Coordinates of C-alpha atoms in Angstrom, one line a residue:
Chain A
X1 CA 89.4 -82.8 -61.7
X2 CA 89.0 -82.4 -65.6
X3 CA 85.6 -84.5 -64.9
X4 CA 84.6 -81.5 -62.9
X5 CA 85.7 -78.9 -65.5
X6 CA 83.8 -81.0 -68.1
X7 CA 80.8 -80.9 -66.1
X8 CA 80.8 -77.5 -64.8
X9 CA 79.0 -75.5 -67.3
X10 CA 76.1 -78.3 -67.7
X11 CA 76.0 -78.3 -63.5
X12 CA 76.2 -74.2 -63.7
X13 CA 72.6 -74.2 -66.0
X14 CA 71.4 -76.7 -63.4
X15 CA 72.3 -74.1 -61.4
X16 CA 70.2 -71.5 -63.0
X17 CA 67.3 -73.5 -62.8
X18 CA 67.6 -74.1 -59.5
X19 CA 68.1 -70.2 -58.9
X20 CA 64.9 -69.7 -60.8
X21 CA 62.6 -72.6 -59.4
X22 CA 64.1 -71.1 -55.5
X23 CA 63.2 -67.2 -56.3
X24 CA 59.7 -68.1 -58.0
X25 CA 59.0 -70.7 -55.2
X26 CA 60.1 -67.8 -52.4
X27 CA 57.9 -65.1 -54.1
X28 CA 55.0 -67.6 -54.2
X29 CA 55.9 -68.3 -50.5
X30 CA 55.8 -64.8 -49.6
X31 CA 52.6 -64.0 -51.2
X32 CA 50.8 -66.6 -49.5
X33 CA 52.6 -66.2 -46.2
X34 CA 51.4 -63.3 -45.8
X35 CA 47.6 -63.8 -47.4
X36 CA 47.7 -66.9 -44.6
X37 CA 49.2 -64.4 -41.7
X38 CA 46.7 -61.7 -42.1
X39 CA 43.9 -63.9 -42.5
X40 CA 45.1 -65.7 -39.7
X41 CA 44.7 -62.8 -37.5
X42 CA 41.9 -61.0 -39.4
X43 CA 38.3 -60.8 -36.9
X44 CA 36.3 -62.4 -39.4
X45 CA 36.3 -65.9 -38.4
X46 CA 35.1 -67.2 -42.4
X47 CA 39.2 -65.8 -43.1
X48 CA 40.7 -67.4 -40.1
X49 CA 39.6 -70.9 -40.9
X50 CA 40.2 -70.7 -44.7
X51 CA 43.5 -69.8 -43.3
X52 CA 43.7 -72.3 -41.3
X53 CA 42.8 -75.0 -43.9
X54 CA 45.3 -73.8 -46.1
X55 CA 47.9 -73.9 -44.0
X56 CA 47.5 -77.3 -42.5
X57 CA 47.0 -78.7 -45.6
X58 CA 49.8 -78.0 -47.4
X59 CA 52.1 -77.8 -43.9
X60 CA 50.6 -81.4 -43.7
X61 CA 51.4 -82.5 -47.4
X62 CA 55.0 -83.6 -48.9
X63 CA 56.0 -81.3 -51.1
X64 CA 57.0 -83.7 -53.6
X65 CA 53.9 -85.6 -53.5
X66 CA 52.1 -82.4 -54.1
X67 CA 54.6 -81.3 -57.3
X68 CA 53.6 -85.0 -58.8
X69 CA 49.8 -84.2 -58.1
X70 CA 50.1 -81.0 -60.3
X71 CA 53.0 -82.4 -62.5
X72 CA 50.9 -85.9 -63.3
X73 CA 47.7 -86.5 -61.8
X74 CA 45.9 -82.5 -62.9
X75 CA 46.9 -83.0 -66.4
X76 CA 44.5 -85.9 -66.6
X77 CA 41.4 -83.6 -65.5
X78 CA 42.5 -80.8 -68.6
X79 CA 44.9 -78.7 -66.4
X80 CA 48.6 -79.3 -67.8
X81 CA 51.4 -77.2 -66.4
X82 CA 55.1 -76.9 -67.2
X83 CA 57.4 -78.8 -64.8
X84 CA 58.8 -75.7 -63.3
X85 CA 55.5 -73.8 -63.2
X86 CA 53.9 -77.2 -61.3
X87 CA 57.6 -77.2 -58.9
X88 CA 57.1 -73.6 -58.3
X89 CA 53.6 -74.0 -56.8
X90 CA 54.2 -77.0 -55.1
X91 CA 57.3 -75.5 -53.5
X92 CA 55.3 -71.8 -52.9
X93 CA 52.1 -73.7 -51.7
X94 CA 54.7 -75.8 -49.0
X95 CA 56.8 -73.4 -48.0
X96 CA 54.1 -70.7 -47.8
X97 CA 51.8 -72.4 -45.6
X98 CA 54.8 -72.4 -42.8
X99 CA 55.6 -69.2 -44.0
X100 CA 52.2 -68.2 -42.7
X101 CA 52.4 -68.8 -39.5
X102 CA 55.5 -67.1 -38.8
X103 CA 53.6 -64.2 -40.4
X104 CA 50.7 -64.6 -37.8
X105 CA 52.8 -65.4 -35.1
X106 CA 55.2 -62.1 -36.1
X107 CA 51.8 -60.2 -35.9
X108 CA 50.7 -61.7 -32.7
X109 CA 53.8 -61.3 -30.7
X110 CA 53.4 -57.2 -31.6
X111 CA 52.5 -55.6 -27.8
X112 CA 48.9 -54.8 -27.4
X113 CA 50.4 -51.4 -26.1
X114 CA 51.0 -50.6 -29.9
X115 CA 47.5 -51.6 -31.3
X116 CA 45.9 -49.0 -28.2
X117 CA 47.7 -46.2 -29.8
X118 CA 47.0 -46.3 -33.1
X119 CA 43.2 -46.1 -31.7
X120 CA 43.8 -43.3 -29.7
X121 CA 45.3 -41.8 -33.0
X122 CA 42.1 -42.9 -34.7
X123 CA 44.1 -45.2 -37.2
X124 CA 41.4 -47.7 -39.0
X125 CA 42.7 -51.4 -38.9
X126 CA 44.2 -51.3 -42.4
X127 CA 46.1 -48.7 -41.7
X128 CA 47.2 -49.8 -38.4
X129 CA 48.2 -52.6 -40.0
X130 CA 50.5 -51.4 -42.9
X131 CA 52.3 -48.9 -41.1
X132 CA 52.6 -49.3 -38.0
X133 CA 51.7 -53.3 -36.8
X134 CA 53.4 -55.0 -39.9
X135 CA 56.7 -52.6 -40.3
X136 CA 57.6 -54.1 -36.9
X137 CA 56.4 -57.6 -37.2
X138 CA 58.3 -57.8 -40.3
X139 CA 62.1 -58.0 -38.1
X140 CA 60.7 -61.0 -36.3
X141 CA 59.7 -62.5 -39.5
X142 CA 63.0 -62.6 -40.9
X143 CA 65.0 -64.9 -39.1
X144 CA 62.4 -67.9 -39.7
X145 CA 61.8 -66.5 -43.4
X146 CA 65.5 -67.4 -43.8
X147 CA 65.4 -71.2 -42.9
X148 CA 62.6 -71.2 -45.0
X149 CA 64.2 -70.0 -47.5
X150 CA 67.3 -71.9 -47.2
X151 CA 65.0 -74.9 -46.7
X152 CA 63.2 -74.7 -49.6
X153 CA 66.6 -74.0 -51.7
X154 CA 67.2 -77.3 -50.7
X155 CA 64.0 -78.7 -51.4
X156 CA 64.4 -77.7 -54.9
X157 CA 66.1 -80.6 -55.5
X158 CA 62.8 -82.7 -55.8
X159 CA 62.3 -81.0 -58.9
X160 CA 64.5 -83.9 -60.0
X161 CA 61.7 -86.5 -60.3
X162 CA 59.7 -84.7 -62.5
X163 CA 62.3 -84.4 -65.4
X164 CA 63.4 -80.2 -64.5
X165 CA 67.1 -80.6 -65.0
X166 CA 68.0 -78.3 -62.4
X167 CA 71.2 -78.5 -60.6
X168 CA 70.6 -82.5 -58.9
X169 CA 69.4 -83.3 -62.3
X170 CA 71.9 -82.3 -64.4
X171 CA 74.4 -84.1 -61.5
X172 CA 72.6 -87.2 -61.8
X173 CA 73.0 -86.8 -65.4
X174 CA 76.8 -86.3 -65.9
X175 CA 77.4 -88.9 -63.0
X176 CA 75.8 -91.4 -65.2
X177 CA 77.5 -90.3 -68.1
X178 CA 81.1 -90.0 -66.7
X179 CA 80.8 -92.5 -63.6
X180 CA 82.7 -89.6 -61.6
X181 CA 80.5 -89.9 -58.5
X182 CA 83.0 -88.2 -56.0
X183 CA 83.6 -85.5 -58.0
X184 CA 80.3 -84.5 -59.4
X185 CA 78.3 -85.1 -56.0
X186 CA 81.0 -83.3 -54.0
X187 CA 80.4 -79.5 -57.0
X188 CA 76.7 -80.2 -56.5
X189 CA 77.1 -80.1 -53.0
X190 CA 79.4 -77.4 -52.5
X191 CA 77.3 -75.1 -55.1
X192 CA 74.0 -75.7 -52.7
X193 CA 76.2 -74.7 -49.9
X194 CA 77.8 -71.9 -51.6
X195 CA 73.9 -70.5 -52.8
X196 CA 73.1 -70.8 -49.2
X197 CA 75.8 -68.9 -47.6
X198 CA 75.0 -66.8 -50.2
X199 CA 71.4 -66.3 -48.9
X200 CA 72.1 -66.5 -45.4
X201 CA 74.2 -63.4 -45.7
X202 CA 71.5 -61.1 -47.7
X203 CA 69.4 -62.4 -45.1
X204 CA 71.1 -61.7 -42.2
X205 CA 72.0 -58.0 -43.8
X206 CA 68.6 -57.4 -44.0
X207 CA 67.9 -58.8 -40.2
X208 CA 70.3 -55.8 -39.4
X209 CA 68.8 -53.4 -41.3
X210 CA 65.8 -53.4 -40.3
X211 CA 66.7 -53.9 -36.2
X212 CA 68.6 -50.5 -37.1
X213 CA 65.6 -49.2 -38.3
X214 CA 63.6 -50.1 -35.5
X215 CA 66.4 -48.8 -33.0
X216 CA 67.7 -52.0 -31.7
X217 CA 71.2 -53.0 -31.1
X218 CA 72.2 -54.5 -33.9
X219 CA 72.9 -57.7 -31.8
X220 CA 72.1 -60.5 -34.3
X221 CA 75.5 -60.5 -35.4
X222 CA 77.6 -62.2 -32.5
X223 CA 75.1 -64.8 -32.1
X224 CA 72.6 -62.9 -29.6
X225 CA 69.1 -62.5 -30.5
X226 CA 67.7 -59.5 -31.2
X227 CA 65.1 -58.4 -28.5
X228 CA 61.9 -59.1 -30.1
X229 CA 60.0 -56.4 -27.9
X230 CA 61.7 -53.3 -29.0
X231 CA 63.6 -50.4 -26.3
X232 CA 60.9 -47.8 -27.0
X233 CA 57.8 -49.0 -27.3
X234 CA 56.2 -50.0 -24.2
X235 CA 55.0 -52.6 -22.2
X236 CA 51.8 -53.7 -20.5
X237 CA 48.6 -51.8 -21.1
X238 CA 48.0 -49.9 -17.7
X239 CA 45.2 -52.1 -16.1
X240 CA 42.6 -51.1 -14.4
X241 CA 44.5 -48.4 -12.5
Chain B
X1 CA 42.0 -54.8 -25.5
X2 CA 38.0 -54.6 -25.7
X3 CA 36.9 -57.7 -23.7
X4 CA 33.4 -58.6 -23.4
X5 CA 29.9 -57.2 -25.7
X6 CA 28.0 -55.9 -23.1
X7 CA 24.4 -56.0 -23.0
X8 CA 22.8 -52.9 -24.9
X9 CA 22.4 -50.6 -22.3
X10 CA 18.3 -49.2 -22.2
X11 CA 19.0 -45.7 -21.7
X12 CA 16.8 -43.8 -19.8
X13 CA 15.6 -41.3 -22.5
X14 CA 15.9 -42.3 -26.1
X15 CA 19.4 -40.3 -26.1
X16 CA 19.4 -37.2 -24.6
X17 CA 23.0 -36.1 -25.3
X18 CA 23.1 -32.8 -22.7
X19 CA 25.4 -31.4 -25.2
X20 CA 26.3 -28.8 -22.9
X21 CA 28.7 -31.5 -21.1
X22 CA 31.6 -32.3 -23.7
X23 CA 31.2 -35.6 -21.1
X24 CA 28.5 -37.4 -19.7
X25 CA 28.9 -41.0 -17.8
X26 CA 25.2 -42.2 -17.3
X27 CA 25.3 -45.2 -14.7
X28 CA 28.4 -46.5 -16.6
X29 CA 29.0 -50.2 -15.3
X30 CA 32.7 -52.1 -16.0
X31 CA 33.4 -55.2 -15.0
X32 CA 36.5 -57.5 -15.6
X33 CA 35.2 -61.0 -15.0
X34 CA 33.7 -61.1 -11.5
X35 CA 35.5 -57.7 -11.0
X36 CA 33.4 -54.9 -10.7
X37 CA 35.4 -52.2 -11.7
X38 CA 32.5 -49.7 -12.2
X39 CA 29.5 -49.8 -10.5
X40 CA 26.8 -47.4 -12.5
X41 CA 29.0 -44.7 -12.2
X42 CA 27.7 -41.1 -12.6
X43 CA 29.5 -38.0 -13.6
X44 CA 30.0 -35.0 -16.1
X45 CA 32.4 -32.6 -17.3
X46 CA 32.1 -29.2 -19.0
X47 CA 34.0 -28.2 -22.4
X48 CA 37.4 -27.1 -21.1
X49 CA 37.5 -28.2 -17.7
X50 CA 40.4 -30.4 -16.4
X51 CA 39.7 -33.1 -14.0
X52 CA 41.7 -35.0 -12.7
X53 CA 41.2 -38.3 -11.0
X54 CA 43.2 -39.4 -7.8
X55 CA 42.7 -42.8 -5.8
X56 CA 43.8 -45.7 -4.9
X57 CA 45.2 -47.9 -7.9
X58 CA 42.4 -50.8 -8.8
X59 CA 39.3 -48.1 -8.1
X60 CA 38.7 -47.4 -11.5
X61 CA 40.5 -44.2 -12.5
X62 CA 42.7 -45.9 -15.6
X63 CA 39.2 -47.4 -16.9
X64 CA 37.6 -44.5 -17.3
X65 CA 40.2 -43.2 -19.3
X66 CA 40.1 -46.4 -21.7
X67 CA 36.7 -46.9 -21.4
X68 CA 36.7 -42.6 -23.3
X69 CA 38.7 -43.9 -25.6
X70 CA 37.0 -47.2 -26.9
X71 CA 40.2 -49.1 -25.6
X72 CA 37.6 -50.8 -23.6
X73 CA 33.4 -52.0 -23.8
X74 CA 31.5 -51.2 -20.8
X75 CA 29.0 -53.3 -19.5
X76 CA 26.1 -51.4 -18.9
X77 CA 25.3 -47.1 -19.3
X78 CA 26.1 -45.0 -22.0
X79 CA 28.9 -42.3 -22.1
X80 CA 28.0 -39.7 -24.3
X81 CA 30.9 -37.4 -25.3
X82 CA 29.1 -33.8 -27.0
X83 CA 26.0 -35.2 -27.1
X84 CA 26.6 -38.4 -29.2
X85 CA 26.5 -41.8 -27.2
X86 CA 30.3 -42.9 -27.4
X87 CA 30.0 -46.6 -27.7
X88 CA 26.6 -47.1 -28.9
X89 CA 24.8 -45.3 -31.8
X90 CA 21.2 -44.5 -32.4
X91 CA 19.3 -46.7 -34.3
X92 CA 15.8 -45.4 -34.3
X93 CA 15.1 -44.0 -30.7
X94 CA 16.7 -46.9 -29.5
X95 CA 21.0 -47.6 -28.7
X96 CA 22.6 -50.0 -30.3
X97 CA 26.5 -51.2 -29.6
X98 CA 28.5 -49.0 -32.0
X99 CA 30.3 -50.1 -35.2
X100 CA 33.8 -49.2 -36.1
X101 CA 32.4 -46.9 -38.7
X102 CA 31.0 -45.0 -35.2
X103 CA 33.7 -45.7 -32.9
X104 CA 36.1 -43.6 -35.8
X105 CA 33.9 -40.9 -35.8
X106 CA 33.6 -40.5 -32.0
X107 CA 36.8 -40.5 -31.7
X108 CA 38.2 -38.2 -33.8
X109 CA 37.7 -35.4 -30.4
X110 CA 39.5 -37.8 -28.4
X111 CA 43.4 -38.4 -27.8
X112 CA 45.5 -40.1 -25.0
X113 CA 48.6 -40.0 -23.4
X114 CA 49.6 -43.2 -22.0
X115 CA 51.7 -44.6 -18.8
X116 CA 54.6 -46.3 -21.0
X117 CA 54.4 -43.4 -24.2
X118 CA 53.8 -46.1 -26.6
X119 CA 55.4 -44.4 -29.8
X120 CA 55.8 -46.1 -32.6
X121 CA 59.5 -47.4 -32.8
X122 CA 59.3 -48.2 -36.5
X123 CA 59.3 -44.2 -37.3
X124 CA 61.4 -41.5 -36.3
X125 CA 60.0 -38.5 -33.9
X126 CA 58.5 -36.1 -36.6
X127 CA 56.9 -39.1 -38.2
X128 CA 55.4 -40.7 -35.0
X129 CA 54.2 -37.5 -34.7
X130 CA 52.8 -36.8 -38.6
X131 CA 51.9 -40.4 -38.9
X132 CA 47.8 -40.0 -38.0
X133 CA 47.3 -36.3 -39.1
X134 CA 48.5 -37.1 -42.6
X135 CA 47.3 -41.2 -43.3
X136 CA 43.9 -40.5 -41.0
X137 CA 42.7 -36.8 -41.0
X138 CA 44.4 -36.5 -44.6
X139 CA 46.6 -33.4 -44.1
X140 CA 49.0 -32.5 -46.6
X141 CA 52.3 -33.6 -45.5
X142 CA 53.8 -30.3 -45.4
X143 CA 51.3 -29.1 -43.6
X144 CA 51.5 -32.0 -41.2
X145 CA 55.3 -31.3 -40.5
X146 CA 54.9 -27.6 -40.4
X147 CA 52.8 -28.2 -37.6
X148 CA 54.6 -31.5 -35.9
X149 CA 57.5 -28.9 -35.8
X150 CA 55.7 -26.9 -33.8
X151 CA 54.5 -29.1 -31.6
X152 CA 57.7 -30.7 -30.9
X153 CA 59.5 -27.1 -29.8
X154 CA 56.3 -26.9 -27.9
X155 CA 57.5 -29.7 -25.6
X156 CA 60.9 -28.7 -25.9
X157 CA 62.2 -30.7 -28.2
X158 CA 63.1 -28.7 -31.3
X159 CA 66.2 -30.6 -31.7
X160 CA 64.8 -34.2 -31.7
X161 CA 62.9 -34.4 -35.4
X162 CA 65.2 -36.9 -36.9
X163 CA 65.8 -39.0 -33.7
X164 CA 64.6 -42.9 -33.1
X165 CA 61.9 -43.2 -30.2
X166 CA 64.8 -45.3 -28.5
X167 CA 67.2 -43.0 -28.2
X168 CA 65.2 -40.8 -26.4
X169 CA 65.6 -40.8 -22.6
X170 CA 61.8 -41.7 -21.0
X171 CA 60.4 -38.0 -20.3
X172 CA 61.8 -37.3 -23.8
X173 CA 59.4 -40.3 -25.2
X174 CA 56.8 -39.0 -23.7
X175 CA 56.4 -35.3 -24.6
X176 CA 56.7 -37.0 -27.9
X177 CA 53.5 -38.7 -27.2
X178 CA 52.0 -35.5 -26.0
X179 CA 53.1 -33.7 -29.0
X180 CA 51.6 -37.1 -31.2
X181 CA 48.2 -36.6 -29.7
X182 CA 47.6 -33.2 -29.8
X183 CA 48.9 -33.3 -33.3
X184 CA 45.3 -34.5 -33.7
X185 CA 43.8 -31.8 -32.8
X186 CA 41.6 -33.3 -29.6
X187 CA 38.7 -31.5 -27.8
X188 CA 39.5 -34.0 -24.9
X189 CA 42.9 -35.0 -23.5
X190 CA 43.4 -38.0 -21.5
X191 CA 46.6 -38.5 -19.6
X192 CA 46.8 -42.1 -18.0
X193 CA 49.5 -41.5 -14.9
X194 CA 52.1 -40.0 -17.8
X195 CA 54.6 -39.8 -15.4
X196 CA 54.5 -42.9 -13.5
X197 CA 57.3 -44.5 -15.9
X198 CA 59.6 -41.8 -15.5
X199 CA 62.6 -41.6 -14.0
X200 CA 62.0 -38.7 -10.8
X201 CA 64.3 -36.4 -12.4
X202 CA 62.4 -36.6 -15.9
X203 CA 59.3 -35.9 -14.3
X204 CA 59.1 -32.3 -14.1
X205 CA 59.9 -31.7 -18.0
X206 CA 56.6 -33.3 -18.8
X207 CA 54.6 -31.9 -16.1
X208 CA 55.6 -28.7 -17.1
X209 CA 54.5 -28.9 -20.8
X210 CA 51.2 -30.3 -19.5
X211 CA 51.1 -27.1 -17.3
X212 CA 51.7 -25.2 -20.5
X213 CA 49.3 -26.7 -22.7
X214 CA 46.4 -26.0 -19.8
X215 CA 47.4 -23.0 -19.5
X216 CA 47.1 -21.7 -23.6
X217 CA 44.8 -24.3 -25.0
X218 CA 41.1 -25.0 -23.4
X219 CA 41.5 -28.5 -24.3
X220 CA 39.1 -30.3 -22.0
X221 CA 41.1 -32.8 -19.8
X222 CA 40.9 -35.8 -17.8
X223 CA 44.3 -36.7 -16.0
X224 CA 45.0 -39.8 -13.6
X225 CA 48.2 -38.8 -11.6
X226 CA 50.0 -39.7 -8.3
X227 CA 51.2 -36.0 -8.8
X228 CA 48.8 -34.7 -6.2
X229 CA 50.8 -31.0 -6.8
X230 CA 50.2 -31.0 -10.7
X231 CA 46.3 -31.7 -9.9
X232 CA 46.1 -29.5 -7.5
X233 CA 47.6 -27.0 -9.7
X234 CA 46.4 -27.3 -13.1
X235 CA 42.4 -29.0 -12.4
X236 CA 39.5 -27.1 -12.0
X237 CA 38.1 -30.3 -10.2
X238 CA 39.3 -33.3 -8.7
X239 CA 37.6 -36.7 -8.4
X240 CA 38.8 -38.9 -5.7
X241 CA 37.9 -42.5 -6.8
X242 CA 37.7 -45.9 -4.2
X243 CA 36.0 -49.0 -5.6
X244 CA 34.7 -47.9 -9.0
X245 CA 32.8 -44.6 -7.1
X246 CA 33.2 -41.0 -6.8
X247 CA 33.7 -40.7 -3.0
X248 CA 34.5 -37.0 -3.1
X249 CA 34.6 -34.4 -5.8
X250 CA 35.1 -30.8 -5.6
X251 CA 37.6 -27.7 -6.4
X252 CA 41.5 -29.2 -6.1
X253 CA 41.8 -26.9 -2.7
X254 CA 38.7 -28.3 -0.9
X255 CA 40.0 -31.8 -1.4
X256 CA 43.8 -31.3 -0.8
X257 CA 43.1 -28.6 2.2
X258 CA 39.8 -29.6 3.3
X259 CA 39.1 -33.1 2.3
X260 CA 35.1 -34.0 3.9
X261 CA 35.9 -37.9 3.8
X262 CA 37.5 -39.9 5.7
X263 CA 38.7 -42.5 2.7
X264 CA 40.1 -39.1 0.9
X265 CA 41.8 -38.1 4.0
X266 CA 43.5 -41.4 4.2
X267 CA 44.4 -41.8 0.7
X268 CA 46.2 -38.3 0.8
X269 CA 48.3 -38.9 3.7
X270 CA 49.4 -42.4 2.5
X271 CA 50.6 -40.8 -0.7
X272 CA 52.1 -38.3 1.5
X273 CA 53.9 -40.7 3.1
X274 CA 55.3 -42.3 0.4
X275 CA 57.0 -39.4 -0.8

């Protein structure tokens, strides 16, 4: 127990870093995500294909193999970064890639029914877009945006192996030093868990939020899903009448 | 939504937009795959004249409707709507398909009502309403609510501003809508079978506002209904619609009273037997 005590304020600035590397990875994410979802629906097809590259690329790329290309191999053609700076693009580039197509498919699953009525209101595509399209595409967004972020959280932990003493780092560290592997692994696990409980729960809050503000049931809480086609806003199109 | 780039229709005339018709379908041609849905359809309509379209479901009505309000392309013809072609634009004496920069302009006279209300669930009632006057026509917000307000006692529902789309029963919904489009300020109305969603009991509310509006505003309309009363009440003309054709057109008590064809005869007594 004292090993732990000992530890705890070296594990807690691991902690930090891993805090840091997680929110600078998730607003990277985000960015992109939603760069690769618009483009991803966007008419031009030039946009949907560089979306497309992007996000097969670095869907279909190891995170960790990507943080040592930036961390080891682009220093040798002149472009050096800072460990965390080349773990928070690696992890942004990863996660956002999947990140973008829960943004396209969020956009995609939005009822045609909506899209005909902002025409009729003479809304131009941007507009539609902001305030009307993405505003509800943005509650079916968060549920997945959640794993990911829990996931890449997680995958912080890579950061490891390219000398960042974030939270597995610094564990690593004082396990070496104090032989206390019981101890030390079992904090480093419970403070990941702990973060992500942590996140989960913002998460969710926000899930509810913004159902209420779209007038559904709040229903994500006992475990059903929220309806992802909302009470009032219409079905099918009409047809040909 | 918009299916298929149609060949450029050759116009007969290089554009001769009789701007004395607010609406002019010129050999207007829809098709759906094989589906014909149109077949060079002719007709007009005068600045504030209600029409309303009856027929069989599948002969055409609910595509005219779209096709007014760029919803759909059409395949061949040109609608012009005041004199300007709707989905093409001049390019020398010669039409060309329209770009958006056109379409927005066109259809700035136009608003629609739809079947399922289709209000935007991410904003309250006075800001469904407010949403387009103030982000597309740029009118200052006050103004904008000032005159959503009105609207919204207009269709009876003074005491709704603050509400959420989904708490509103299905007529409710709707008179929103109707209150949403002619915040826009619309020379033409188009109502695509507004009350075939509701609840019967709901249905008279909206009908009634419709009445209302046609009977202070000389908003031009074009309404598909099963509500053979309301059209006989409120159009000036009726259009009875089988296969993508006019089969009979004329004042609302000529075709309800008198009806010259056989298929118009046998459409109103099959929805008089469904009642």
């Amino acid at each position: 127990m004292s090993v732990v005590l000992q530890s705890f304020p070296l594990l807690l600035q691991g902690l930090i870093l891993t805090l840091e590397i997680t929110a600078g990875g998730a607003v990277l994410a985000l960015v992109l995500a939603f760069l690769a979802g618009l483009a991803g629906t966007a008419r031009s097809r030039i946009l949907r294909a560089v979306s497309r590259v992007y996000v097969e690329f670095f869907r279909g790329s190891s995170a960790l193999v990507l943080m040592f290309w930036f961390f080891f191999a682009l220093p040798l053609i002149g472009f050096r970064f800072e460990a965390v700076a080349a773990a928070i693009i690696a992890l942004g580039l990863n996660v956002g890639a999947y990140g973008g197509e829960v943004v396209r498919g969020a956009i995609l699953s939005i009822p045609p029914a909506q899209y005909e009525a902002t025409i009729a209101l003479n809304m131009s595509p941007a507009l539609r877009m902001r305030r009307v399209i993405l505003p509800q595409a943005w509650a079916s967004m968060l549920p997945p945006f959640g794993n990911l972020l829990i996931e890449l959280l997680k995958a912080t932990a890579v950061a490891a192996l390219i000398t960042i003493n974030e939270l597995t780092f610094v564990g690593q560290q004082q396990r070496a030093a104090t032989g206390e592997s019981l101890p030390i692994y079992t904090t480093v696990l419970f403070m990941y868990f702990v973060v992500a409980q942590v996140l989960i729960f913002g998460m969710r809050r926000l899930e509810l939020r913004t159902a209420r503000s779209l007038g559904r049931a709040p229903a994500a809480r006992r475990g059903r899903r929220p309806a992802l086609a909302g009470v009032g806003d219409g079905g099918g199109s009409g047809g040909v009448g | 939504m918009a299916t298929e780039t149609g060949p450029v229709a050759a116009p007969g005339k290089g554009g001769d937009g009789d701007a004395s018709k607010i609406i002019r379908f010129e050999k207007v041609v829809k098709r759906f795959g094989d589906n014909v849905v149109l077949r060079e359809l002719d007709f007009d309509v005068s600045p504030g004249e209600r029409v309303a379209l009856i027929g069989p479901s599948g002969s055409g009505k609910t595509t005219i409707l779209r096709l007014l309000m760029t919803l759909e392309k059409l395949n061949g013809g040109v609608i012009w709507v005041s004199g300007d072609p709707l989905s093409h634009m001049r390019k020398g004496d010669q039409l060309v398909t329209a770009d958006e920069k056109h379409l927005r302009q066109v259809r700035q006279t136009i608003g629609m009502v739809f079947q399922q209300f289709n209000l935007f669930p991410n904003m309250n009632v006075l800001r469904n309403v407010t949403e387009a006057p103030i982000h597309v026509k740029g009118v200052a917000r006050d103004e904008a609510e000032t005159k959503a307000r009105d609207l919204l006692n207009l269709v009876d529902l003074g005491d709704k501003y603050d509400a959420h789309p989904s708490q509103l029963s299905g007529g409710q919904q709707q008179r929103v809508a109707i209150a949403r489009a002619l915040a826009m300020e619309p020379k033409i109305l188009l109502l695509d079978e507004v009350t075939s969603a509701l609840d019967p009991e709901l249905v008279a509310g909206v009908l009634d506002v419709l009445r209302e509006i046609a009977n202070t505003t000389d908003i031009t309309m074009l309404f598909v209904t099963h509500e053979m009363r309301f059209a006989r009440d409120v159009s000036h003309r009726v259009l009875m619609f089988d296969q993508g054709q006019i089969v009979e057109s004329g004042p609302p008590d000529q075709i309800f009273s008198n009806p010259q064809e056989q298929r118009t005869r046998d459409f109103l007594h099959a929805i008089i037997e469904e009642r």
